[in-house]
Coordinates of C-alpha atoms and ligand atoms in Angstrom, one line a residue:
X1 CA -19.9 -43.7 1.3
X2 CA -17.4 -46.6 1.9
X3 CA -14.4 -47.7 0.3
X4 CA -12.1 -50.7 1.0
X5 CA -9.0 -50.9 3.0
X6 CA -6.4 -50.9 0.4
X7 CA -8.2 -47.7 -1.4
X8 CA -8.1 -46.0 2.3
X9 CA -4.5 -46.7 2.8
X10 CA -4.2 -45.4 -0.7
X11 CA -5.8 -42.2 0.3
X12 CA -3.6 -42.2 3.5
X13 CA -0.2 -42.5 1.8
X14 CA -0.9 -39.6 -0.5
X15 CA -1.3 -37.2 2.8
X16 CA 2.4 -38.8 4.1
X17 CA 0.9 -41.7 6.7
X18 CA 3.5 -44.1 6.2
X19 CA 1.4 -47.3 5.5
X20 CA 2.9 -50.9 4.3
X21 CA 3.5 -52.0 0.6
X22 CA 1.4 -53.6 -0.7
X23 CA -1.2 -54.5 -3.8
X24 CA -4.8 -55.3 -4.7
X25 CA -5.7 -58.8 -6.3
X26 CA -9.0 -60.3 -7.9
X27 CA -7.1 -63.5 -8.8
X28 CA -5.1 -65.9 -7.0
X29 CA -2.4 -65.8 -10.4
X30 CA -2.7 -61.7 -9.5
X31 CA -2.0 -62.3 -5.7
X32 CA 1.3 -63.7 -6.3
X33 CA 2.5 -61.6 -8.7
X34 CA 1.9 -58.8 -6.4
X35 CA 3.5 -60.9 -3.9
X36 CA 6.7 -61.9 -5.5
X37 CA 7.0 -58.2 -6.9
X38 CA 7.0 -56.8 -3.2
X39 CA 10.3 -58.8 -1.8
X40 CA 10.3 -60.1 1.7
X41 CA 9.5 -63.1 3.3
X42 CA 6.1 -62.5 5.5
X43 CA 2.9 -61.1 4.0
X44 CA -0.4 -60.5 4.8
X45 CA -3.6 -61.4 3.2
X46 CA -6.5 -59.6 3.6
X47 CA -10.0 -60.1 2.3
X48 CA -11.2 -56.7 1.3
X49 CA -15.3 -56.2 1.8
X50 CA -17.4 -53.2 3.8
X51 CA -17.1 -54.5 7.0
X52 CA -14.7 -54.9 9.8
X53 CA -13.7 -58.1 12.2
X54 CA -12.2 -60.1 9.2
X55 CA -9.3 -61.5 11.1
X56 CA -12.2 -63.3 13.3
X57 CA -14.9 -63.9 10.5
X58 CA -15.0 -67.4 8.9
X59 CA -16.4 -68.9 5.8
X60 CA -19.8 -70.2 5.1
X61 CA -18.4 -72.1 3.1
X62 CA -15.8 -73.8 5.5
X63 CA -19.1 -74.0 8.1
X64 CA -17.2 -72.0 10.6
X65 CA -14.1 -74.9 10.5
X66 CA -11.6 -72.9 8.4
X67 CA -9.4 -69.6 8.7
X68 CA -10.3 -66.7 9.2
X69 CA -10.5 -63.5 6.6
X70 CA -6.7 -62.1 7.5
X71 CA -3.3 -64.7 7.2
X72 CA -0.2 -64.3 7.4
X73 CA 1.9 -66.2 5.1
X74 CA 5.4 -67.2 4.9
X75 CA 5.9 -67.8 0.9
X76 CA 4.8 -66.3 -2.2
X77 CA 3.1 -69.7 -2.5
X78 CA 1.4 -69.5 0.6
X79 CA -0.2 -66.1 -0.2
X80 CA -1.5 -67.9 -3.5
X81 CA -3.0 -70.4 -1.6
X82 CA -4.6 -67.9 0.7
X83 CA -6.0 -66.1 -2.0
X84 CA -7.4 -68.8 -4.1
X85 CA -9.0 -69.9 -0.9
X86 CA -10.4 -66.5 0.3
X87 CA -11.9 -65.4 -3.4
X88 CA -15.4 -65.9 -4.1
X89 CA -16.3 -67.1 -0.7
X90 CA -18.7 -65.3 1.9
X91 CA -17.3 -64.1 4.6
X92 CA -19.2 -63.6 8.4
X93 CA -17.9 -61.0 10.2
X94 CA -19.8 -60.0 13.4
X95 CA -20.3 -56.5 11.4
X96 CA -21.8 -58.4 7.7
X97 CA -24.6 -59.9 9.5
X98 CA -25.3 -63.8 9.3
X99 CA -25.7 -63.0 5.1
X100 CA -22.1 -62.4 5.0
X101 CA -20.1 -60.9 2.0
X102 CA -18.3 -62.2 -0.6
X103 CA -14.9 -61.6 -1.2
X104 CA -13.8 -60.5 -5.0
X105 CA -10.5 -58.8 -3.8
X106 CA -7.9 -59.4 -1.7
X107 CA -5.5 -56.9 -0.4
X108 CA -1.5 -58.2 -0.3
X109 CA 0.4 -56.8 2.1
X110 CA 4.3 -56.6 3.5
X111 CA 3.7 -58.6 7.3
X112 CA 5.4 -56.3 9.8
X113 CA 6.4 -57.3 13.8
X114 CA 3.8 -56.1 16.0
X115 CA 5.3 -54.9 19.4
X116 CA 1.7 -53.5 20.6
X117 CA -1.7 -52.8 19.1
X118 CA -3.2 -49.2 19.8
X119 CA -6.9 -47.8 18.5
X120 CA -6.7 -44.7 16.8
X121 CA -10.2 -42.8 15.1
X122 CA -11.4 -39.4 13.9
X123 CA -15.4 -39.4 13.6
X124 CA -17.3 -35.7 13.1
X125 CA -19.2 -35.3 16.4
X126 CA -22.4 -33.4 15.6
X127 CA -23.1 -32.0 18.9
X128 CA -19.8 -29.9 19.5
X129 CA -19.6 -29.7 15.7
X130 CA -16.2 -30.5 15.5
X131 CA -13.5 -33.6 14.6
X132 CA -13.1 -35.5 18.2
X133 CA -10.3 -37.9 18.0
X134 CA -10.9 -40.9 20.0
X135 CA -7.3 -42.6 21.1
X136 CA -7.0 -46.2 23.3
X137 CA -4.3 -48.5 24.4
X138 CA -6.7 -51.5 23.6
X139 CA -6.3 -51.9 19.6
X140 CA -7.1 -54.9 17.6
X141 CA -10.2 -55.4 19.8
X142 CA -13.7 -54.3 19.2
X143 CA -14.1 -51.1 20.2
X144 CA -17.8 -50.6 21.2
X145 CA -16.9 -53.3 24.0
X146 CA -13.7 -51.1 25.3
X147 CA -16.5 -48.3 25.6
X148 CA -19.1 -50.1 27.6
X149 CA -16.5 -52.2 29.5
X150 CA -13.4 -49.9 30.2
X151 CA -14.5 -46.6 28.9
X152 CA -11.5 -44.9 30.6
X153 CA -9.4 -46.7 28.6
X154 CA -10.3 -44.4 25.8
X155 CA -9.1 -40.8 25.3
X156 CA -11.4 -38.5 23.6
X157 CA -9.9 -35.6 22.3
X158 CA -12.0 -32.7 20.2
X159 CA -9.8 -30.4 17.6
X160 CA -11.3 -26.9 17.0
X161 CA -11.4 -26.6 12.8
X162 CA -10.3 -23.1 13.4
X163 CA -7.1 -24.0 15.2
X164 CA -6.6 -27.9 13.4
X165 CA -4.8 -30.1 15.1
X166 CA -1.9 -28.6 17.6
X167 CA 1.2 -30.3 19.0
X168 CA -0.9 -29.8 22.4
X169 CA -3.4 -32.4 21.4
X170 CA -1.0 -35.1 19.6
X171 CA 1.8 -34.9 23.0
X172 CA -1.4 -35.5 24.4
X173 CA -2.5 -38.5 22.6
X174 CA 0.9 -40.2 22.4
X175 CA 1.1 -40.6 26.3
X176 CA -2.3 -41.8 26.5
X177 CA -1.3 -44.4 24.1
X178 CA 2.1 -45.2 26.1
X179 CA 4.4 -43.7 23.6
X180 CA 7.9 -42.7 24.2
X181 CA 11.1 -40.8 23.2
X182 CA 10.7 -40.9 19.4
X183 CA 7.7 -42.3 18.8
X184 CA 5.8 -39.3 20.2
X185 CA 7.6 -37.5 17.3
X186 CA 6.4 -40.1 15.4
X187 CA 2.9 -40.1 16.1
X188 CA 2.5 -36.0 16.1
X189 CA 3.3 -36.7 12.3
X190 CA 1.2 -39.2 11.5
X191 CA -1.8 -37.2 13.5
X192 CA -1.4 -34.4 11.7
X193 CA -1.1 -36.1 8.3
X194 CA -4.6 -38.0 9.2
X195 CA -5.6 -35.2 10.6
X196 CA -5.2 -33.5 6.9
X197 CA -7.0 -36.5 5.0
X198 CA -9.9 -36.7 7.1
X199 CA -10.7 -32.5 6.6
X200 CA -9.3 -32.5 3.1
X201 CA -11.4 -35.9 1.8
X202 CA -14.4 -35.0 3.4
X203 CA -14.4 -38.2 5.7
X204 CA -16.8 -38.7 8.4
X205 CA -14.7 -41.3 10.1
X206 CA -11.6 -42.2 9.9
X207 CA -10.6 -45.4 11.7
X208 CA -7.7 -47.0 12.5
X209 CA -7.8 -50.1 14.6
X210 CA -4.5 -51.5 14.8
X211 CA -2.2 -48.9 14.6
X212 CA 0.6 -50.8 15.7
X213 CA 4.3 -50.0 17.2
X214 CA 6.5 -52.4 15.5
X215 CA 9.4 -54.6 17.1
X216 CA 11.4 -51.6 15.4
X217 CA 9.9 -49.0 17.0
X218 CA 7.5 -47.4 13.6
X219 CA 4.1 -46.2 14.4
X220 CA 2.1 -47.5 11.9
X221 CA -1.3 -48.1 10.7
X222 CA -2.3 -52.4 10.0
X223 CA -6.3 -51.6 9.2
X224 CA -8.2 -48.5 7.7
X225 CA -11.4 -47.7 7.4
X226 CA -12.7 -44.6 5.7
X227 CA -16.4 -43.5 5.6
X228 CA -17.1 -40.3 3.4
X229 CA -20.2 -37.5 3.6
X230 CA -22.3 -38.3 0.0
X231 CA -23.5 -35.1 0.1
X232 CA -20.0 -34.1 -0.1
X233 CA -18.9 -36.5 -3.4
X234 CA -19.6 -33.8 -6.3
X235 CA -16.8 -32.3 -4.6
X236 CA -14.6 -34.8 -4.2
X237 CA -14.0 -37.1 -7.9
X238 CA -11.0 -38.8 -6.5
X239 CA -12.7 -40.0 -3.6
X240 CA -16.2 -41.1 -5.6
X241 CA -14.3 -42.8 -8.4
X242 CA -13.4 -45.8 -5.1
X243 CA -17.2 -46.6 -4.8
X244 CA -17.5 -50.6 -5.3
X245 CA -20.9 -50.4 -5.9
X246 CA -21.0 -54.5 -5.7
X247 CA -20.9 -53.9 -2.1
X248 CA -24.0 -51.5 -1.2
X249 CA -27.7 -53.2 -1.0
X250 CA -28.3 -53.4 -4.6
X251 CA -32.3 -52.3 -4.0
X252 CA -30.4 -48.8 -2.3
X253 CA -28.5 -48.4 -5.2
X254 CA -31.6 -49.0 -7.4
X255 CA -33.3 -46.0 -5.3
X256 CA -30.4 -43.7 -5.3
X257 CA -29.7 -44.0 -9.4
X258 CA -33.8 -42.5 -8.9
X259 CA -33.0 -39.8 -6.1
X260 CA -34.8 -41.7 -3.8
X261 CA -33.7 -41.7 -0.2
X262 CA -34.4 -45.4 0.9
X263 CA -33.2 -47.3 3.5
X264 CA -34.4 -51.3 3.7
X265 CA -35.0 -52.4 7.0
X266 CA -36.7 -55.6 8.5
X267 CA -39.9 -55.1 9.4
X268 CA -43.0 -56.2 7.3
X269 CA -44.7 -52.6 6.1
X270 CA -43.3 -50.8 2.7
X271 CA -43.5 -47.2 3.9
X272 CA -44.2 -44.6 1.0
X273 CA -43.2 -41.0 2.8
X274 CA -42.8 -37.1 1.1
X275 CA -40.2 -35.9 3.6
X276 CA -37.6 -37.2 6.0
X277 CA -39.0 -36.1 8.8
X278 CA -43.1 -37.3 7.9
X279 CA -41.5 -40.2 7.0
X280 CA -39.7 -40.8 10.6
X281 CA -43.0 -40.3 12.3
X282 CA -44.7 -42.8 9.9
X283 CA -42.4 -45.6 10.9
X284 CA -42.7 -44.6 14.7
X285 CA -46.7 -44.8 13.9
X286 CA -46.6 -47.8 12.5
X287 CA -44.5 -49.2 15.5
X288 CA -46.7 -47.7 17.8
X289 CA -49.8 -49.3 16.0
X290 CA -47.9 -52.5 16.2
X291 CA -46.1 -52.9 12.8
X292 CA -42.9 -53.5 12.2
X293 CA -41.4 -50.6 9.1
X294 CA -39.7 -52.4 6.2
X295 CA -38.1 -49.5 4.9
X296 CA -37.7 -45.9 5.3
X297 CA -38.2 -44.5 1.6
X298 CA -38.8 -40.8 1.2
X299 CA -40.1 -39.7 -2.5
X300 CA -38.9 -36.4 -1.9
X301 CA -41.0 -33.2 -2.6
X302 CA -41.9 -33.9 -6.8
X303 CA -43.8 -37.1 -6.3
X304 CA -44.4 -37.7 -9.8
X305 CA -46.4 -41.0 -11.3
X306 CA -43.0 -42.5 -12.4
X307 CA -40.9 -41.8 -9.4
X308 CA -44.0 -43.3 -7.2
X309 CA -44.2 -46.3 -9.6
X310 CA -40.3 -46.9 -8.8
X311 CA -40.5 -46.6 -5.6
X312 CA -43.6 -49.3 -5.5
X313 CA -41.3 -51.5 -7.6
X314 CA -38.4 -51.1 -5.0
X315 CA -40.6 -52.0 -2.2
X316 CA -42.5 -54.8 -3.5
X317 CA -38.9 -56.2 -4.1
X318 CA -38.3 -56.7 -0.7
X319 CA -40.1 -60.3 0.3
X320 CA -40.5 -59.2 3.4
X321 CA -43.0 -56.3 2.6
X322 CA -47.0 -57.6 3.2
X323 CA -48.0 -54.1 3.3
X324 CA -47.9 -50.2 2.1
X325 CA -48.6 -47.2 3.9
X326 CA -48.1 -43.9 1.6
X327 CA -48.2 -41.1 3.7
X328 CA -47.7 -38.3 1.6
X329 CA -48.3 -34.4 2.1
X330 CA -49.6 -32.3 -0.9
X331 CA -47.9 -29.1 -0.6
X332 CA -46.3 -28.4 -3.6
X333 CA -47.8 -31.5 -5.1
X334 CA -51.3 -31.6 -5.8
X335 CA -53.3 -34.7 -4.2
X336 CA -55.0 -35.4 -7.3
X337 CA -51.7 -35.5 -8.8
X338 CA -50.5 -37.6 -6.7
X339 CA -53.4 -39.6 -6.5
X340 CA -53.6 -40.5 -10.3
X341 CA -49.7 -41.4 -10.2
X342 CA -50.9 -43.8 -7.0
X343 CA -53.5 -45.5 -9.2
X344 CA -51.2 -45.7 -12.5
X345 CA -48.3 -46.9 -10.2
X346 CA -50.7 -49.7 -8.7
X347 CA -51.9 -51.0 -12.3
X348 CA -48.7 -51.3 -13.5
X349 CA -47.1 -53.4 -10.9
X350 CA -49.7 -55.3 -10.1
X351 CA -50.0 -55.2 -6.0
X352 CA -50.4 -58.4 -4.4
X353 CA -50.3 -56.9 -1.1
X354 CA -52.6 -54.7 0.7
X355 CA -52.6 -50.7 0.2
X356 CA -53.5 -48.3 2.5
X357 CA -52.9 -44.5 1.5
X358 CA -53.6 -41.1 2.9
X359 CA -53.0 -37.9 1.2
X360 CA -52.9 -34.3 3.0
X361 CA -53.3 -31.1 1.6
X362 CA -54.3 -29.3 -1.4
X363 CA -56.9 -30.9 -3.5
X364 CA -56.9 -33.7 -0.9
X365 CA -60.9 -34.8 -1.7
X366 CA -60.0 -34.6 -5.5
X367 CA -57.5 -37.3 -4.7
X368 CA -59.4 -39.5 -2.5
X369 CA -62.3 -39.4 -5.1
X370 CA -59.7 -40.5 -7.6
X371 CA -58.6 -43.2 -5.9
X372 CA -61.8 -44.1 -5.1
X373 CA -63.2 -44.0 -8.7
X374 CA -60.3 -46.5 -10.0
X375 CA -61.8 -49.3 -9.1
X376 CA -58.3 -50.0 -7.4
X377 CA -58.1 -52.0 -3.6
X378 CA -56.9 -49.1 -2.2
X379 CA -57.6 -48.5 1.3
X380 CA -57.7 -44.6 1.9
X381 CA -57.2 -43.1 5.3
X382 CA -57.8 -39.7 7.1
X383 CA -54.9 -39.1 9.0
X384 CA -51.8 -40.9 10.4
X385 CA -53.1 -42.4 13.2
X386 CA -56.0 -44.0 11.2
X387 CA -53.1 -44.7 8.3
X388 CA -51.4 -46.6 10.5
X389 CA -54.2 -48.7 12.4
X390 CA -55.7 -49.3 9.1
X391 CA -52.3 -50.9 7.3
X392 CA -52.0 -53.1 10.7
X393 CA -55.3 -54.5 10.4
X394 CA -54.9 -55.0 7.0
X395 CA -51.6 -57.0 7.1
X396 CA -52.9 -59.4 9.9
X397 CA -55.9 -60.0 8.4
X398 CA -54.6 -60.9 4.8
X399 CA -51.8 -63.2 6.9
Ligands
GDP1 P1 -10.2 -56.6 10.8 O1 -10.3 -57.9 11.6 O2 -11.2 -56.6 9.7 O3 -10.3 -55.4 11.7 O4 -8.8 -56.6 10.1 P2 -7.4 -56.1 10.6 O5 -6.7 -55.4 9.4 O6 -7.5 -55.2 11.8 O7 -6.6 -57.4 10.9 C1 -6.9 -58.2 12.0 C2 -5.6 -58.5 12.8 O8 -4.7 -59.2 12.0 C3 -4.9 -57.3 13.4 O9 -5.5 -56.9 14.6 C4 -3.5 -57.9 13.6 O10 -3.4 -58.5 14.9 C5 -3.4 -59.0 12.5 N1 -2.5 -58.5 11.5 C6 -2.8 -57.7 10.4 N2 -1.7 -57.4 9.7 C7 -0.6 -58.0 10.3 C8 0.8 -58.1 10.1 O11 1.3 -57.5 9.1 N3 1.5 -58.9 10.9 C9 0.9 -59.5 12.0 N4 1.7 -60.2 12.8 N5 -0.4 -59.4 12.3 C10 -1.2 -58.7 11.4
MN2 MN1 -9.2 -53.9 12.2

């Protein structure tokens, strides 16, 4: 799960990382009442959507011409102008995709003297199992370039969970990012208090690209990004209550209200899978076959007629889709279950695209004979191989 800047640096400040004033706004009236209740004479506006490289992005509106989606203003009224120009435009950032997002929020911010811009992240790395902090002199840039480009301008550093983080690891840190005399004091604070919201908030990265040493000599963070375990939310109300749910894929929101683990992608074949796993090999099948997968959608292990009749409504959303494959395995399921929720599923939202289905397991003949006996187009297969040849075939010859 994802949250926005401003709700990160919310977050942040309550574990003592010393992060600028500043205040949310959906209206441009709202922008400068937060600005003229702040003081000061240079602020910062920032669009606040899911995705990074704002200060480059542009406008689709503005055709690539105008500013980008982070200014710095000199007047209250210049941070009203901002704002009325930034809301409820799409913004292009190379992370939204050419779609772009659109901006309903804007976060006001104190401007602050940047000296130098360093990269600071926690992620979880799965392999050593443990939080590795990654640490670089190049902030402010995109960071997957530093890595391929000048990947020993990047200091990885692993914290056991048993020990945390240790003064050891932050001295550490600080000279790798050039630090000196009080500002490695400064930083050992501020790693140990992100240090504390990452474990504590269940985070699975923690990202903070600038953090910036000011002409005064602070160590602070400019940009925060926060991305949280879901598996982890019935734990953590505080942290679930900051889902903008105007920014996920509203079909993936759809499918997750249903317990339904789906994923849109862009390929041309709805995949219909029991089982993360089954359903991984049925895209690499059908990519093997020479398909393209639209989605991965597992059903989970209770494929019942209404959750297979949602899911066939989620796919058949995407206009992309020319084809199904369900691959599913009766284990705990019957076939013929499963089967007659198949052909109920299929009359009630009516399939204009071809259907190709094969069922494993228990009662599997009783299911084919079902499907069969509907009177239904429904191509049945044998296995995966012939599920996925068949659904190929089919695609390019209705084309
Ligand atoms: P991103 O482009 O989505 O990663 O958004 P950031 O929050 O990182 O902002 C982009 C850039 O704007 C930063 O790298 C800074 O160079 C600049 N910026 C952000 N806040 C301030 C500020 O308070 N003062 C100044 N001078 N620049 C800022
Ligand atoms: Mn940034």
């Amino acid at each position: 799960m994802n949250i926005h800047e401003y709700q990160a640096k919310q977050v942040l400040k309550k574990y003592g990382v010393p992060v600028p004033d500043g205040g949310v706004a959906y209206t441009a009236a709202e922008a400068e009442k937060v600005a003229s209740g702040m003081g000061g004479d240079v602020f910062v506006v920032k669009s606040q959507i899911h995705a990074g490289g704002r200060g480059k992005g542009t406008f689709k509106e503005d055709e690539g011409k105008g500013k980008g989606g982070v200014r710095i203003c000199k007047s209250v009224a210049e941070v009203k102008e901002a704002a009325a120009d930034m809301i409820g435009k799409t913004l292009v950032t190379h992370q939204t995709g050419p779609a772009g997002k659109e901006v309903k929020r804007i976060y006001v911010e104190e401007g602050c003297a940047i000296e130098r811009e360093l990269y600071l992240s926690m992620l979880i790395d799965r392999v050593s199992c443990r939080v590795t902090i990654m640490a670089s002199t190049e902030g402010g840039m995109n960071i997957e370039e530093v890595a391929s480009e000048t990947p020993e301008k990047i200091l990885l550093q692993s914290i056991d969970p048993a020990t945390g983080i240790q003064g050891f690891h932050c001295r550490k840190i600080a000279f790798a990012l050039g630090l000196k005399g009080g500002q490695i004091k400064s930083c050992a604070k501020l790693l140990g208090s992100l240090y504390e919201a990452f474990t504590a908030t269940d985070a699975s990265l923690l990202e903070i690209n600038p953090l910036v040493v000011t002409k005064d000599g602070d160590v602070i963070p400019l940009d925060a990004k926060m991305n949280f375990d879901s598996n982890a939310m019935y734990r953590q109300p505080d942290i679930h209550e900051l889902r903008d749910e105007d920014e996920e894929d509203a079909m993936e929101l759809e499918a997750s209200k249903h317990d339904l683990n789906y994923i849109k992608l862009d390929g041309t074949i709805g995949c219909m899978v029991n089982g993360a796993g089954l359903a991984m090999s049925t895209m690499d099948i059908i990519q093997l076959r020479g398909g393209t997968p639209a989605n991965f959608l597992d059903v989970g292990g209770g494929a019942t007629a209404e959750r297979v009749t949602t899911a066939f409504k989620i796919i058949l959303s995407d206009p992309n889709v020319e084809g199904i494959l369900v691959n599913i395995f009766g284990g705990i399921m019957r076939c013929d279950v499963i089967a007659e929720g198949v052909v109920a599923a299929v009359k009630e939202v009516s399939l204009g695209v071809p259907l190709v289905v094969r069922l494993e397991g228990t009662n599997v003949e009783l299911g084919k004979k079902i499907m069969a006996d509907s009177g239904l187009p429904i191509i049945s297969a044998d296995d995966l191989g012939d599920a996925a040849t068949k659904i190929v075939a089919a695609v390019k010859e209705a084309a």
